[in-house]
């Protein structure tokens, strides 16, 4: 009885050294009750080796010697077994029963039988014809019959494996006596159970070819009228953490098909075979050859996975063969029965009008009444039913709705990023989540990341909530979150094209992931723009920019996270300088003389210290609201080094060369202790300015250099550049620059007051300071101790008026 996998792959080979194995003259196993005592050799009783931790298996080897290979034409393996086995002859698999895996693939040392073989069945030698598989591997000299005995569960009450091998030759003359291999039958043969008989006739000179026939006792052949495919579990729910720990780490491990006998008699299954969808033949791949009246059985992808999730109540007829599985996207399922006649031929689908809950959400397709819905190919003949388990369902998921910075108000028309946090005591995956605004869904997600983007068009108080179902169908819902949408006045939004390696701010590129990043390095810039009310569209940096596309935006911003090689050729320069829309460039490398030609050289130095800026033009709009000292140096920092993932990153790359003709310096690096001191950080060029670019020296529109965006410490690739490094003051300047280039204004909002009635009374939502008065003429005074929302009480004892002031 093996205790680990050290013998896997070798123990059944002829040359394996089994000299120190115990030997005996009967079967091996153990019996904790009664029934197998006479079948188990004392030296092969393994009762003391039984462990509740491991599945129990037995390796058995039987040596026999042949002087030469005689002309046998029949080889039969007979086995007493409880509950399964795999047989090898001279290292080749020749038979298996109730064993996991595909034929030809050895089972693991701790594998389990996928079905039981009860004590009554196990007490009788079961014959298996292995002529085709075994005759050709017999050889002169030492031969080995190896048996892998399997038990159905840990610490079973009993276990038995006892094989024997019989070789025979068909006689070509009439046999005599009672010790021969064949006998003369002159009277009818009485059968007590269904059986397949093989027979030859003898004409006094020679034997006829072998004939065989199937005889059914109290059973009927399988037909489309008595056998029905009743369940299809083609896309199971994701495995739980507990299931993954046991090795069931694929959804497909839990696939199954259920078959039901509709008749009042047993149905013979020997000729039943799946011919499309999966591979499975009851004659060869199952111990179950008859299905009792009204009974059901399942054919499964993995018996152990099925039993763990769904319990042991279903009869497992066998497992999918030849590594076949059910398709998640729908496929044809076809099976034949008696005489090769069709049993069913249907094609299911994962798209509507078929029930979509069966597509990965913990439900299976279940057949409705074939009398009412005779067409199995019709979606109306199937419904989605939640897959039940024999285990206690986990607690419902705990769902929280999250808003950035726990915001309670947002500007009308401004994008709101809504996310969900899922807490599950057993790490149960979610099947789907849905975000509701005022009870109306704005989108359903079937997997993480659970992020929704909502752009409110209607001002007022809105109710946000997230509901969802885990893979077991357990329902959870978040608490209600109220969000005030404040009306704004004046145009303040621009359509901005953000050119970057990263087309999705929530997803890192391959190089960024390799550096440990989980989202785009430059994500915080586009979020800042979105929070300011702008519409931002990420566009992939490329060596062949689409001029018409870029000109459809109010502003194009070139991120620090781009390849400077995309901005080097004459054709690229002609496109970028010819754009008839403003362009803002955040990385200095693309502005050099050997790139787009905005400077007269190629020198760049990484800033190593916190950065203050000196305004060369203090009246420029980028400095609006920014305190400057007497020397026009910022009173607060513009940017500072980034420590990310515990590592100090490389700072902003500063231009050290003069600008091309027509350029105007707006701000320089003013930190004296830094090697980049005095370098150009912000500069601009007016439309029509001439720069150092041979192919296209004339600019079609305004251009601005606004250096920001640190890069990953190794500097391995520009894909990891663009880390947000601006301070609050620097972020303010960045937004000032965007408004300046797009001719938009800072968003201004009107005062807002809203009263809402709930079961708890009246509540007032507001912005700014809440004031009240006995009449519209006043006098107005601040509401002392006001909350937001503020309870008004109901009923109110007098008339009151409320307003909000900035």
PDB file of N, CA and C in Angstrom, residues 414-492:
ATOM      1  N   UNK A 414     -19.958  65.249 -14.466  1.00  0.00           N
ATOM      2  CA  UNK A 414     -18.630  64.757 -14.121  1.00  0.00           C
ATOM      3  C   UNK A 414     -18.675  63.247 -13.902  1.00  0.00           C
ATOM      4  N   UNK A 415     -17.689  62.530 -14.439  1.00  0.00           N
ATOM      5  CA  UNK A 415     -17.660  61.073 -14.306  1.00  0.00           C
ATOM      6  C   UNK A 415     -17.480  60.660 -12.845  1.00  0.00           C
ATOM      7  N   UNK A 416     -18.222  59.649 -12.452  1.00  0.00           N
ATOM      8  CA  UNK A 416     -18.125  59.102 -11.102  1.00  0.00           C
ATOM      9  C   UNK A 416     -17.629  57.661 -11.217  1.00  0.00           C
ATOM     10  N   UNK A 417     -16.536  57.345 -10.550  1.00  0.00           N
ATOM     11  CA  UNK A 417     -15.998  55.983 -10.533  1.00  0.00           C
ATOM     12  C   UNK A 417     -16.561  55.245  -9.316  1.00  0.00           C
ATOM     13  N   UNK A 418     -17.351  54.216  -9.592  1.00  0.00           N
ATOM     14  CA  UNK A 418     -17.983  53.432  -8.536  1.00  0.00           C
ATOM     15  C   UNK A 418     -17.331  52.062  -8.513  1.00  0.00           C
ATOM     16  N   UNK A 419     -16.956  51.591  -7.349  1.00  0.00           N
ATOM     17  CA  UNK A 419     -16.333  50.268  -7.245  1.00  0.00           C
ATOM     18  C   UNK A 419     -16.992  49.476  -6.122  1.00  0.00           C
ATOM     19  N   UNK A 420     -16.738  48.180  -6.142  1.00  0.00           N
ATOM     20  CA  UNK A 420     -17.320  47.286  -5.138  1.00  0.00           C
ATOM     21  C   UNK A 420     -16.214  46.569  -4.390  1.00  0.00           C
ATOM     22  N   UNK A 421     -16.429  46.407  -3.116  1.00  0.00           N
ATOM     23  CA  UNK A 421     -15.554  45.567  -2.289  1.00  0.00           C
ATOM     24  C   UNK A 421     -16.361  44.363  -1.821  1.00  0.00           C
ATOM     25  N   UNK A 422     -15.799  43.160  -2.039  1.00  0.00           N
ATOM     26  CA  UNK A 422     -16.498  41.927  -1.692  1.00  0.00           C
ATOM     27  C   UNK A 422     -15.777  41.261  -0.531  1.00  0.00           C
ATOM     28  N   UNK A 423     -16.514  40.960   0.520  1.00  0.00           N
ATOM     29  CA  UNK A 423     -15.949  40.227   1.659  1.00  0.00           C
ATOM     30  C   UNK A 423     -16.650  38.876   1.738  1.00  0.00           C
ATOM     31  N   UNK A 424     -15.855  37.804   1.708  1.00  0.00           N
ATOM     32  CA  UNK A 424     -16.407  36.455   1.794  1.00  0.00           C
ATOM     33  C   UNK A 424     -15.543  35.642   2.743  1.00  0.00           C
ATOM     34  N   UNK A 425     -16.154  35.036   3.740  1.00  0.00           N
ATOM     35  CA  UNK A 425     -15.397  34.284   4.744  1.00  0.00           C
ATOM     36  C   UNK A 425     -14.692  33.083   4.139  1.00  0.00           C
ATOM     37  N   UNK A 426     -15.191  32.582   2.991  1.00  0.00           N
ATOM     38  CA  UNK A 426     -14.600  31.403   2.371  1.00  0.00           C
ATOM     39  C   UNK A 426     -14.030  31.703   0.981  1.00  0.00           C
ATOM     40  N   UNK A 427     -13.830  32.999   0.681  1.00  0.00           N
ATOM     41  CA  UNK A 427     -13.289  33.407  -0.627  1.00  0.00           C
ATOM     42  C   UNK A 427     -14.103  32.834  -1.784  1.00  0.00           C
ATOM     43  N   UNK A 428     -15.423  32.865  -1.646  1.00  0.00           N
ATOM     44  CA  UNK A 428     -16.300  32.354  -2.694  1.00  0.00           C
ATOM     45  C   UNK A 428     -16.339  33.368  -3.837  1.00  0.00           C
ATOM     46  N   UNK A 429     -16.075  32.968  -5.089  1.00  0.00           N
ATOM     47  CA  UNK A 429     -16.119  33.913  -6.208  1.00  0.00           C
ATOM     48  C   UNK A 429     -17.539  34.401  -6.463  1.00  0.00           C
ATOM     49  N   UNK A 430     -17.632  35.607  -6.994  1.00  0.00           N
ATOM     50  CA  UNK A 430     -18.920  36.156  -7.370  1.00  0.00           C
ATOM     51  C   UNK A 430     -19.273  35.710  -8.782  1.00  0.00           C
ATOM     52  N   UNK A 431     -20.557  35.445  -8.992  1.00  0.00           N
ATOM     53  CA  UNK A 431     -21.021  35.092 -10.335  1.00  0.00           C
ATOM     54  C   UNK A 431     -21.345  36.348 -11.138  1.00  0.00           C
ATOM     55  N   UNK A 432     -21.979  37.324 -10.491  1.00  0.00           N
ATOM     56  CA  UNK A 432     -22.260  38.585 -11.178  1.00  0.00           C
ATOM     57  C   UNK A 432     -22.574  39.663 -10.157  1.00  0.00           C
ATOM     58  N   UNK A 433     -22.261  40.898 -10.537  1.00  0.00           N
ATOM     59  CA  UNK A 433     -22.566  42.076  -9.729  1.00  0.00           C
ATOM     60  C   UNK A 433     -23.263  43.098 -10.619  1.00  0.00           C
ATOM     61  N   UNK A 434     -24.150  43.881 -10.000  1.00  0.00           N
ATOM     62  CA  UNK A 434     -24.934  44.856 -10.735  1.00  0.00           C
ATOM     63  C   UNK A 434     -24.967  46.151  -9.944  1.00  0.00           C
ATOM     64  N   UNK A 435     -24.709  47.271 -10.618  1.00  0.00           N
ATOM     65  CA  UNK A 435     -24.749  48.582  -9.965  1.00  0.00           C
ATOM     66  C   UNK A 435     -26.073  49.265 -10.314  1.00  0.00           C
ATOM     67  N   UNK A 436     -26.760  49.770  -9.288  1.00  0.00           N
ATOM     68  CA  UNK A 436     -28.065  50.403  -9.460  1.00  0.00           C
ATOM     69  C   UNK A 436     -27.976  51.875  -9.087  1.00  0.00           C
ATOM     70  N   UNK A 437     -28.524  52.730  -9.950  1.00  0.00           N
ATOM     71  CA  UNK A 437     -28.672  54.141  -9.646  1.00  0.00           C
ATOM     72  C   UNK A 437     -30.167  54.423  -9.581  1.00  0.00           C
ATOM     73  N   UNK A 438     -30.638  54.807  -8.419  1.00  0.00           N
ATOM     74  CA  UNK A 438     -32.074  55.025  -8.208  1.00  0.00           C
ATOM     75  C   UNK A 438     -32.877  53.801  -8.639  1.00  0.00           C
ATOM     76  N   UNK A 439     -32.337  52.613  -8.362  1.00  0.00           N
ATOM     77  CA  UNK A 439     -33.037  51.371  -8.652  1.00  0.00           C
ATOM     78  C   UNK A 439     -32.911  50.881 -10.075  1.00  0.00           C
ATOM     79  N   UNK A 440     -32.216  51.614 -10.929  1.00  0.00           N
ATOM     80  CA  UNK A 440     -32.055  51.232 -12.338  1.00  0.00           C
ATOM     81  C   UNK A 440     -30.612  50.788 -12.581  1.00  0.00           C
ATOM     82  N   UNK A 441     -30.440  49.635 -13.213  1.00  0.00           N
ATOM     83  CA  UNK A 441     -29.109  49.096 -13.440  1.00  0.00           C
ATOM     84  C   UNK A 441     -28.350  49.923 -14.465  1.00  0.00           C
ATOM     85  N   UNK A 442     -27.078  50.200 -14.166  1.00  0.00           N
ATOM     86  CA  UNK A 442     -26.214  50.861 -15.148  1.00  0.00           C
ATOM     87  C   UNK A 442     -25.174  49.900 -15.695  1.00  0.00           C
ATOM     88  N   UNK A 443     -25.260  48.627 -15.320  1.00  0.00           N
ATOM     89  CA  UNK A 443     -24.333  47.646 -15.873  1.00  0.00           C
ATOM     90  C   UNK A 443     -24.145  46.453 -14.968  1.00  0.00           C
ATOM     91  N   UNK A 444     -23.949  45.294 -15.604  1.00  0.00           N
ATOM     92  CA  UNK A 444     -23.733  44.034 -14.896  1.00  0.00           C
ATOM     93  C   UNK A 444     -22.344  43.516 -15.227  1.00  0.00           C
ATOM     94  N   UNK A 445     -21.607  43.077 -14.209  1.00  0.00           N
ATOM     95  CA  UNK A 445     -20.257  42.558 -14.392  1.00  0.00           C
ATOM     96  C   UNK A 445     -20.211  41.121 -13.923  1.00  0.00           C
ATOM     97  N   UNK A 446     -19.532  40.261 -14.733  1.00  0.00           N
ATOM     98  CA  UNK A 446     -19.445  38.838 -14.408  1.00  0.00           C
ATOM     99  C   UNK A 446     -18.118  38.477 -13.757  1.00  0.00           C
ATOM    100  N   UNK A 447     -17.229  39.427 -13.608  1.00  0.00           N
ATOM    101  CA  UNK A 447     -15.945  39.150 -12.970  1.00  0.00           C
ATOM    102  C   UNK A 447     -15.206  40.442 -12.679  1.00  0.00           C
ATOM    103  N   UNK A 448     -14.160  40.380 -11.843  1.00  0.00           N
ATOM    104  CA  UNK A 448     -13.408  41.583 -11.502  1.00  0.00           C
ATOM    105  C   UNK A 448     -12.618  42.086 -12.706  1.00  0.00           C
ATOM    106  N   UNK A 449     -12.199  43.380 -12.696  1.00  0.00           N
ATOM    107  CA  UNK A 449     -12.428  44.353 -11.617  1.00  0.00           C
ATOM    108  C   UNK A 449     -13.861  44.873 -11.640  1.00  0.00           C
ATOM    109  N   UNK A 450     -14.411  45.092 -10.441  1.00  0.00           N
ATOM    110  CA  UNK A 450     -15.786  45.547 -10.316  1.00  0.00           C
ATOM    111  C   UNK A 450     -15.790  47.075 -10.278  1.00  0.00           C
ATOM    112  N   UNK A 451     -15.796  47.669 -11.444  1.00  0.00           N
ATOM    113  CA  UNK A 451     -15.730  49.121 -11.588  1.00  0.00           C
ATOM    114  C   UNK A 451     -16.815  49.577 -12.554  1.00  0.00           C
ATOM    115  N   UNK A 452     -17.534  50.620 -12.170  1.00  0.00           N
ATOM    116  CA  UNK A 452     -18.532  51.234 -13.044  1.00  0.00           C
ATOM    117  C   UNK A 452     -18.209  52.715 -13.174  1.00  0.00           C
ATOM    118  N   UNK A 453     -18.446  53.273 -14.357  1.00  0.00           N
ATOM    119  CA  UNK A 453     -18.260  54.697 -14.580  1.00  0.00           C
ATOM    120  C   UNK A 453     -19.623  55.300 -14.917  1.00  0.00           C
ATOM    121  N   UNK A 454     -20.037  56.251 -14.115  1.00  0.00           N
ATOM    122  CA  UNK A 454     -21.351  56.876 -14.298  1.00  0.00           C
ATOM    123  C   UNK A 454     -21.178  58.377 -14.467  1.00  0.00           C
ATOM    124  N   UNK A 455     -21.845  58.915 -15.475  1.00  0.00           N
ATOM    125  CA  UNK A 455     -21.799  60.345 -15.722  1.00  0.00           C
ATOM    126  C   UNK A 455     -23.191  60.919 -15.495  1.00  0.00           C
ATOM    127  N   UNK A 456     -23.439  61.481 -14.309  1.00  0.00           N
ATOM    128  CA  UNK A 456     -24.796  61.960 -13.992  1.00  0.00           C
ATOM    129  C   UNK A 456     -25.165  63.202 -14.797  1.00  0.00           C
ATOM    130  N   UNK A 457     -26.308  63.149 -15.427  1.00  0.00           N
ATOM    131  CA  UNK A 457     -26.793  64.281 -16.207  1.00  0.00           C
ATOM    132  C   UNK A 457     -27.858  65.074 -15.469  1.00  0.00           C
ATOM    133  N   UNK A 458     -28.462  64.441 -14.451  1.00  0.00           N
ATOM    134  CA  UNK A 458     -29.547  65.104 -13.723  1.00  0.00           C
ATOM    135  C   UNK A 458     -29.072  65.469 -12.328  1.00  0.00           C
ATOM    136  N   UNK A 459     -29.233  66.719 -11.959  1.00  0.00           N
ATOM    137  CA  UNK A 459     -28.808  67.158 -10.633  1.00  0.00           C
ATOM    138  C   UNK A 459     -29.786  66.664  -9.580  1.00  0.00           C
ATOM    139  N   UNK A 460     -29.361  66.714  -8.358  1.00  0.00           N
ATOM    140  CA  UNK A 460     -30.205  66.270  -7.264  1.00  0.00           C
ATOM    141  C   UNK A 460     -29.546  65.160  -6.482  1.00  0.00           C
ATOM    142  N   UNK A 461     -30.299  64.581  -5.533  1.00  0.00           N
ATOM    143  CA  UNK A 461     -29.792  63.485  -4.722  1.00  0.00           C
ATOM    144  C   UNK A 461     -30.128  62.156  -5.399  1.00  0.00           C
ATOM    145  N   UNK A 462     -29.145  61.287  -5.510  1.00  0.00           N
ATOM    146  CA  UNK A 462     -29.319  60.000  -6.161  1.00  0.00           C
ATOM    147  C   UNK A 462     -28.909  58.877  -5.207  1.00  0.00           C
ATOM    148  N   UNK A 463     -29.590  57.740  -5.341  1.00  0.00           N
ATOM    149  CA  UNK A 463     -29.333  56.573  -4.501  1.00  0.00           C
ATOM    150  C   UNK A 463     -28.511  55.564  -5.277  1.00  0.00           C
ATOM    151  N   UNK A 464     -27.341  55.179  -4.734  1.00  0.00           N
ATOM    152  CA  UNK A 464     -26.444  54.223  -5.371  1.00  0.00           C
ATOM    153  C   UNK A 464     -26.439  52.935  -4.549  1.00  0.00           C
ATOM    154  N   UNK A 465     -26.420  51.802  -5.233  1.00  0.00           N
ATOM    155  CA  UNK A 465     -26.421  50.516  -4.535  1.00  0.00           C
ATOM    156  C   UNK A 465     -25.841  49.451  -5.465  1.00  0.00           C
ATOM    157  N   UNK A 466     -25.220  48.440  -4.886  1.00  0.00           N
ATOM    158  CA  UNK A 466     -24.674  47.313  -5.655  1.00  0.00           C
ATOM    159  C   UNK A 466     -25.255  46.023  -5.103  1.00  0.00           C
ATOM    160  N   UNK A 467     -25.761  45.185  -5.986  1.00  0.00           N
ATOM    161  CA  UNK A 467     -26.266  43.877  -5.583  1.00  0.00           C
ATOM    162  C   UNK A 467     -25.545  42.805  -6.395  1.00  0.00           C
ATOM    163  N   UNK A 468     -25.495  41.590  -5.849  1.00  0.00           N
ATOM    164  CA  UNK A 468     -24.784  40.535  -6.562  1.00  0.00           C
ATOM    165  C   UNK A 468     -25.092  39.156  -6.029  1.00  0.00           C
ATOM    166  N   UNK A 469     -24.645  38.157  -6.792  1.00  0.00           N
ATOM    167  CA  UNK A 469     -24.847  36.755  -6.466  1.00  0.00           C
ATOM    168  C   UNK A 469     -23.508  36.040  -6.580  1.00  0.00           C
ATOM    169  N   UNK A 470     -23.191  35.175  -5.597  1.00  0.00           N
ATOM    170  CA  UNK A 470     -21.976  34.393  -5.708  1.00  0.00           C
ATOM    171  C   UNK A 470     -22.256  33.140  -6.536  1.00  0.00           C
ATOM    172  N   UNK A 471     -21.210  32.301  -6.710  1.00  0.00           N
ATOM    173  CA  UNK A 471     -21.349  31.146  -7.594  1.00  0.00           C
ATOM    174  C   UNK A 471     -22.302  30.089  -7.047  1.00  0.00           C
ATOM    175  N   UNK A 472     -22.688  30.224  -5.758  1.00  0.00           N
ATOM    176  CA  UNK A 472     -23.675  29.312  -5.201  1.00  0.00           C
ATOM    177  C   UNK A 472     -25.078  29.910  -5.225  1.00  0.00           C
ATOM    178  N   UNK A 473     -25.210  31.079  -5.835  1.00  0.00           N
ATOM    179  CA  UNK A 473     -26.507  31.722  -5.908  1.00  0.00           C
ATOM    180  C   UNK A 473     -26.866  32.534  -4.685  1.00  0.00           C
ATOM    181  N   UNK A 474     -25.930  32.676  -3.733  1.00  0.00           N
ATOM    182  CA  UNK A 474     -26.188  33.462  -2.528  1.00  0.00           C
ATOM    183  C   UNK A 474     -26.220  34.949  -2.887  1.00  0.00           C
ATOM    184  N   UNK A 475     -27.240  35.665  -2.383  1.00  0.00           N
ATOM    185  CA  UNK A 475     -27.476  37.063  -2.738  1.00  0.00           C
ATOM    186  C   UNK A 475     -26.915  37.999  -1.677  1.00  0.00           C
ATOM    187  N   UNK A 476     -26.310  39.087  -2.139  1.00  0.00           N
ATOM    188  CA  UNK A 476     -25.843  40.119  -1.235  1.00  0.00           C
ATOM    189  C   UNK A 476     -26.134  41.485  -1.834  1.00  0.00           C
ATOM    190  N   UNK A 477     -26.285  42.486  -0.980  1.00  0.00           N
ATOM    191  CA  UNK A 477     -26.565  43.843  -1.449  1.00  0.00           C
ATOM    192  C   UNK A 477     -25.872  44.831  -0.522  1.00  0.00           C
ATOM    193  N   UNK A 478     -25.355  45.898  -1.105  1.00  0.00           N
ATOM    194  CA  UNK A 478     -24.656  46.903  -0.305  1.00  0.00           C
ATOM    195  C   UNK A 478     -25.650  47.828   0.377  1.00  0.00           C
ATOM    196  N   UNK A 479     -25.156  48.572   1.347  1.00  0.00           N
ATOM    197  CA  UNK A 479     -25.975  49.631   1.922  1.00  0.00           C
ATOM    198  C   UNK A 479     -26.172  50.747   0.891  1.00  0.00           C
ATOM    199  N   UNK A 480     -27.232  51.493   1.054  1.00  0.00           N
ATOM    200  CA  UNK A 480     -27.505  52.599   0.138  1.00  0.00           C
ATOM    201  C   UNK A 480     -26.502  53.731   0.372  1.00  0.00           C
ATOM    202  N   UNK A 481     -26.022  54.304  -0.722  1.00  0.00           N
ATOM    203  CA  UNK A 481     -25.143  55.471  -0.651  1.00  0.00           C
ATOM    204  C   UNK A 481     -25.808  56.592  -1.432  1.00  0.00           C
ATOM    205  N   UNK A 482     -26.022  57.729  -0.766  1.00  0.00           N
ATOM    206  CA  UNK A 482     -26.625  58.877  -1.448  1.00  0.00           C
ATOM    207  C   UNK A 482     -25.529  59.802  -1.948  1.00  0.00           C
ATOM    208  N   UNK A 483     -25.672  60.230  -3.186  1.00  0.00           N
ATOM    209  CA  UNK A 483     -24.690  61.116  -3.810  1.00  0.00           C
ATOM    210  C   UNK A 483     -25.421  62.330  -4.371  1.00  0.00           C
ATOM    211  N   UNK A 484     -24.962  63.530  -3.995  1.00  0.00           N
ATOM    212  CA  UNK A 484     -25.568  64.766  -4.483  1.00  0.00           C
ATOM    213  C   UNK A 484     -24.898  65.156  -5.794  1.00  0.00           C
ATOM    214  N   UNK A 485     -25.677  65.353  -6.824  1.00  0.00           N
ATOM    215  CA  UNK A 485     -25.162  65.835  -8.117  1.00  0.00           C
ATOM    216  C   UNK A 485     -25.489  67.327  -8.194  1.00  0.00           C
ATOM    217  N   UNK A 486     -24.418  68.120  -8.246  1.00  0.00           N
ATOM    218  CA  UNK A 486     -24.560  69.575  -8.150  1.00  0.00           C
ATOM    219  C   UNK A 486     -24.607  70.178  -9.551  1.00  0.00           C
ATOM    220  N   UNK A 487     -25.592  71.026  -9.835  1.00  0.00           N
ATOM    221  CA  UNK A 487     -25.638  71.668 -11.160  1.00  0.00           C
ATOM    222  C   UNK A 487     -24.490  72.653 -11.302  1.00  0.00           C
ATOM    223  N   UNK A 488     -23.952  72.734 -12.517  1.00  0.00           N
ATOM    224  CA  UNK A 488     -22.848  73.676 -12.738  1.00  0.00           C
ATOM    225  C   UNK A 488     -23.277  74.736 -13.741  1.00  0.00           C
ATOM    226  N   UNK A 489     -22.532  75.836 -13.745  1.00  0.00           N
ATOM    227  CA  UNK A 489     -22.815  76.932 -14.670  1.00  0.00           C
ATOM    228  C   UNK A 489     -21.599  77.167 -15.531  1.00  0.00           C
ATOM    229  N   UNK A 490     -21.817  77.443 -16.800  1.00  0.00           N
ATOM    230  CA  UNK A 490     -20.726  77.789 -17.702  1.00  0.00           C
ATOM    231  C   UNK A 490     -20.044  76.573 -18.289  1.00  0.00           C
ATOM    232  N   UNK A 491     -19.513  76.688 -19.522  1.00  0.00           N
ATOM    233  CA  UNK A 491     -18.789  75.580 -20.157  1.00  0.00           C
ATOM    234  C   UNK A 491     -17.469  75.307 -19.450  1.00  0.00           C
ATOM    235  N   UNK A 492     -17.216  74.069 -19.106  1.00  0.00           N
ATOM    236  CA  UNK A 492     -15.993  73.774 -18.361  1.00  0.00           C
ATOM    237  C   UNK A 492     -15.346  72.465 -18.780  1.00  0.00           C
TER     238      UNK A 492
END
